């Protein structure tokens, strides 16, 4: 992805993430988007389970936040769906196998 396309995808991803209840975006640019969430470890665990291990990280220097990579439009659509699912049930047990985590 060239730099201009990446910047446009970053803007599109941030715009879409900002519409999800419970998501509070922090200033970010480049290859990552920072989000402030109430339970970063739990949210990251559930997103990594839905996407792939390491897709979402918890930065140690920014309390209460997670960091997600900006990828292709197709991959970002999967990420958006996963974030929406997880944020609908923010206090749920991250080890739960509830079907609602997997459906949109």
XYZ file of N, CA and C in Angstrom:
312
model
N 0.859 -1.170 0.000
C 0.000 0.000 0.000
C 0.905 1.233 0.000
N 0.691 2.162 -0.969
C 1.525 3.360 -0.986
C 1.112 4.310 0.130
N 1.934 5.316 0.376
C 1.727 6.199 1.524
C 0.387 6.929 1.468
N 0.011 7.436 0.302
C -1.260 8.151 0.165
C -2.440 7.220 0.425
N -2.395 6.034 -0.144
C -3.464 5.063 0.078
C -3.534 4.673 1.554
N -2.383 4.529 2.176
C -2.345 4.170 3.597
C -2.952 5.282 4.442
N -2.630 6.533 4.134
C -3.192 7.662 4.874
C -4.709 7.725 4.722
N -5.190 7.484 3.503
C -6.631 7.478 3.270
C -7.309 6.349 4.030
N -6.678 5.191 4.054
C -7.244 4.056 4.790
C -7.227 4.333 6.291
N -6.183 4.980 6.789
C -6.109 5.368 8.204
C -7.283 6.286 8.536
N -7.532 7.284 7.705
C -8.642 8.215 7.928
C -9.987 7.488 7.885
N -10.162 6.595 6.903
C -11.410 5.850 6.778
C -11.635 4.969 7.997
N -10.591 4.262 8.435
C -10.699 3.388 9.597
C -11.057 4.197 10.841
N -10.385 5.304 11.056
C -10.677 6.146 12.224
C -12.109 6.672 12.180
N -12.543 7.091 11.011
C -13.902 7.595 10.852
C -14.919 6.527 11.220
N -14.712 5.319 10.744
C -15.640 4.215 11.032
C -15.557 3.789 12.500
N -14.348 3.724 13.055
C -14.212 3.354 14.467
C -14.920 4.353 15.374
N -14.862 5.635 15.017
C -15.450 6.677 15.858
C -16.965 6.555 15.978
N -17.604 5.771 15.115
C -19.054 5.589 15.183
C -19.455 4.439 16.105
N -18.491 3.682 16.600
C -18.785 2.525 17.449
C -18.872 2.986 18.907
N -20.022 2.772 19.557
C -20.151 3.160 20.966
C -19.077 2.492 21.822
N -18.496 3.277 22.727
C -17.465 2.769 23.620
C -16.059 2.958 23.105
N -15.926 3.374 21.842
C -14.602 3.616 21.263
C -14.291 5.101 21.388
N -13.169 5.398 21.999
C -12.690 6.770 22.139
C -11.309 6.814 21.503
N -11.217 7.394 20.310
C -9.940 7.436 19.600
C -8.998 8.455 20.213
N -7.741 8.089 20.269
C -6.683 8.982 20.713
C -5.918 9.454 19.476
N -5.280 10.618 19.555
C -4.520 11.082 18.387
C -3.487 10.036 17.963
N -3.499 9.712 16.677
C -2.562 8.731 16.147
C -2.411 8.955 14.652
N -1.330 8.430 14.115
C -1.107 8.502 12.682
C -0.194 7.363 12.279
N 0.010 7.220 11.001
C 0.910 6.169 10.534
C 0.255 4.809 10.514
N 0.984 3.826 10.950
C 0.559 2.435 10.826
C -0.380 1.968 11.932
N -0.651 2.817 12.932
C -1.443 2.381 14.081
C -2.547 3.361 14.423
N -3.608 2.852 15.037
C -4.680 3.664 15.601
C -4.725 3.347 17.088
N -4.772 4.375 17.909
C -4.874 4.207 19.357
C -6.305 4.444 19.795
N -6.799 3.566 20.659
C -8.156 3.680 21.185
C -8.123 3.583 22.697
N -8.854 4.462 23.349
C -9.012 4.373 24.795
C -10.224 3.497 25.061
N -10.052 2.474 25.878
C -11.140 1.555 26.227
C -11.099 1.288 27.729
N -12.231 0.843 28.264
C -12.311 0.661 29.715
C -11.512 -0.530 30.226
N -11.398 -1.591 29.461
C -10.670 -2.788 29.890
C -9.735 -3.235 28.772
N -8.597 -2.568 28.615
C -7.748 -2.839 27.450
C -7.287 -4.289 27.313
N -6.906 -4.931 28.396
C -6.423 -6.306 28.289
C -7.533 -7.245 27.828
N -8.720 -7.066 28.384
C -9.856 -7.897 28.013
C -10.264 -7.655 26.559
N -10.341 -6.401 26.161
C -10.714 -6.067 24.784
C -9.681 -6.628 23.810
N -8.401 -6.454 24.114
C -7.341 -6.967 23.235
C -7.406 -8.489 23.129
N -7.635 -9.165 24.243
C -7.737 -10.630 24.228
C -8.862 -11.085 23.315
N -10.026 -10.462 23.447
C -11.173 -10.866 22.627
C -10.968 -10.518 21.157
N -10.376 -9.363 20.865
C -10.120 -9.009 19.468
C -9.081 -9.935 18.847
N -8.040 -10.250 19.590
C -7.024 -11.169 19.071
C -7.614 -12.553 18.818
N -8.558 -12.968 19.634
C -9.215 -14.256 19.431
C -10.052 -14.218 18.152
N -10.765 -13.117 17.917
C -11.611 -12.995 16.726
C -10.794 -12.797 15.449
N -9.658 -12.138 15.543
C -8.859 -11.813 14.365
C -7.690 -12.775 14.248
N -6.579 -12.456 14.864
C -5.423 -13.337 14.939
C -4.548 -12.845 16.078
N -3.824 -13.738 16.684
C -2.978 -13.403 17.836
C -2.006 -12.294 17.459
N -1.996 -11.249 18.255
C -1.103 -10.116 18.021
C -1.695 -9.024 17.151
N -2.947 -9.198 16.718
C -3.586 -8.172 15.885
C -3.747 -6.864 16.655
N -4.003 -6.976 17.940
C -4.219 -5.816 18.800
C -3.245 -5.914 19.965
N -2.631 -4.791 20.301
C -1.696 -4.782 21.423
C -2.125 -3.752 22.460
N -1.595 -3.914 23.659
C -1.844 -2.987 24.754
C -0.529 -2.263 25.034
N -0.432 -0.993 24.629
C 0.824 -0.268 24.874
C 1.014 0.003 26.368
N 2.176 -0.265 26.856
C 2.459 -0.106 28.280
C 2.550 1.356 28.708
N 2.874 2.238 27.785
C 3.071 3.649 28.131
C 1.796 4.487 28.048
N 0.681 3.896 27.632
C -0.597 4.611 27.529
C -1.682 3.835 28.259
N -1.877 4.131 29.518
C -2.851 3.404 30.330
C -4.248 3.498 29.729
N -4.966 2.379 29.759
C -6.341 2.348 29.307
C -6.526 2.399 27.808
N -5.517 1.948 27.067
C -5.636 2.023 25.609
C -5.210 0.726 24.934
N -5.643 0.593 23.684
C -5.183 -0.497 22.826
C -4.684 0.120 21.528
N -3.875 -0.635 20.830
C -3.294 -0.171 19.578
C -3.632 -1.190 18.495
N -4.195 -0.699 17.394
C -4.547 -1.587 16.289
C -3.847 -1.119 15.015
N -3.424 -2.050 14.190
C -2.735 -1.670 12.958
C -3.709 -1.268 11.862
N -3.273 -0.362 11.012
C -4.028 -0.024 9.810
C -3.556 -0.991 8.734
N -4.494 -1.739 8.183
C -4.173 -2.740 7.162
C -4.955 -2.433 5.892
N -5.180 -3.405 5.073
C -5.942 -3.204 3.843
C -7.410 -2.931 4.185
N -8.153 -2.377 3.245
C -9.569 -2.091 3.466
C -10.325 -3.359 3.857
N -10.043 -4.468 3.207
C -10.729 -5.732 3.515
C -10.423 -6.194 4.944
N -9.161 -6.164 5.307
C -8.781 -6.569 6.664
C -9.364 -5.614 7.704
N -9.399 -4.327 7.380
C -9.956 -3.352 8.316
C -11.458 -3.538 8.503
N -12.157 -4.005 7.469
C -13.581 -4.293 7.618
C -13.790 -5.411 8.633
N -12.961 -6.441 8.583
C -13.043 -7.525 9.572
C -12.751 -6.985 10.971
N -11.769 -6.116 11.075
C -11.439 -5.512 12.357
C -12.608 -4.688 12.880
N -13.226 -3.890 12.026
C -14.366 -3.066 12.440
C -15.508 -3.931 12.966
N -15.794 -5.032 12.286
C -16.844 -5.940 12.743
C -16.491 -6.520 14.108
N -15.241 -6.905 14.289
C -14.806 -7.483 15.565
C -14.885 -6.447 16.683
N -14.441 -5.221 16.421
C -14.511 -4.160 17.438
C -15.966 -3.907 17.824
N -16.851 -3.834 16.848
C -18.272 -3.603 17.146
C -18.832 -4.715 18.017
N -18.492 -5.973 17.718
C -18.966 -7.106 18.524
C -18.460 -7.006 19.959
N -17.174 -6.765 20.102
C -16.565 -6.731 21.437
C -17.089 -5.551 22.250
N -17.254 -4.408 21.623
C -17.686 -3.232 22.367
C -19.160 -3.311 22.767
N -19.940 -4.161 22.103
C -21.338 -4.362 22.520
C -21.405 -5.074 23.859
N -20.376 -5.837 24.201
C -20.356 -6.615 25.441
C -19.045 -6.376 26.179
N -18.756 -5.128 26.564
C -17.443 -4.810 27.132
C -17.128 -5.484 28.459
N -18.128 -5.865 29.235
C -17.852 -6.460 30.547
C -17.954 -7.972 30.548
N -18.149 -8.558 29.390
C -18.278 -10.013 29.314
C -16.948 -10.688 29.609
N -17.018 -11.910 30.035
C -15.836 -12.717 30.319
C -15.075 -12.976 29.018
N -13.789 -12.589 28.930
C -13.042 -12.782 27.687
C -12.838 -14.244 27.326
N -13.011 -15.164 28.270
C -12.842 -16.579 27.978
C -14.163 -17.243 27.591
N -15.239 -16.470 27.572
C -16.543 -17.003 27.215
C -16.581 -17.395 25.749
N -17.364 -18.387 25.439
C -17.525 -18.837 24.051
C -18.901 -18.459 23.530
N -19.441 -17.339 23.972
C -20.769 -16.914 23.541
C -20.794 -16.673 22.048
N -21.862 -17.110 21.394
C -22.002 -16.944 19.951
C -22.097 -15.488 19.536
N -22.604 -14.598 20.420
C -22.754 -13.218 20.031
C -21.426 -12.548 19.715
N -20.312 -13.062 20.205
C -18.998 -12.517 19.872
C -18.655 -12.804 18.425
N -19.223 -13.845 17.885
C -18.861 -14.301 16.548
C -19.847 -13.856 15.470
N -21.000 -13.321 15.855
C -21.989 -12.944 14.850
C -22.099 -11.429 14.748
N -22.507 -10.995 13.591
C -22.682 -9.551 13.362
C -24.120 -9.283 13.018
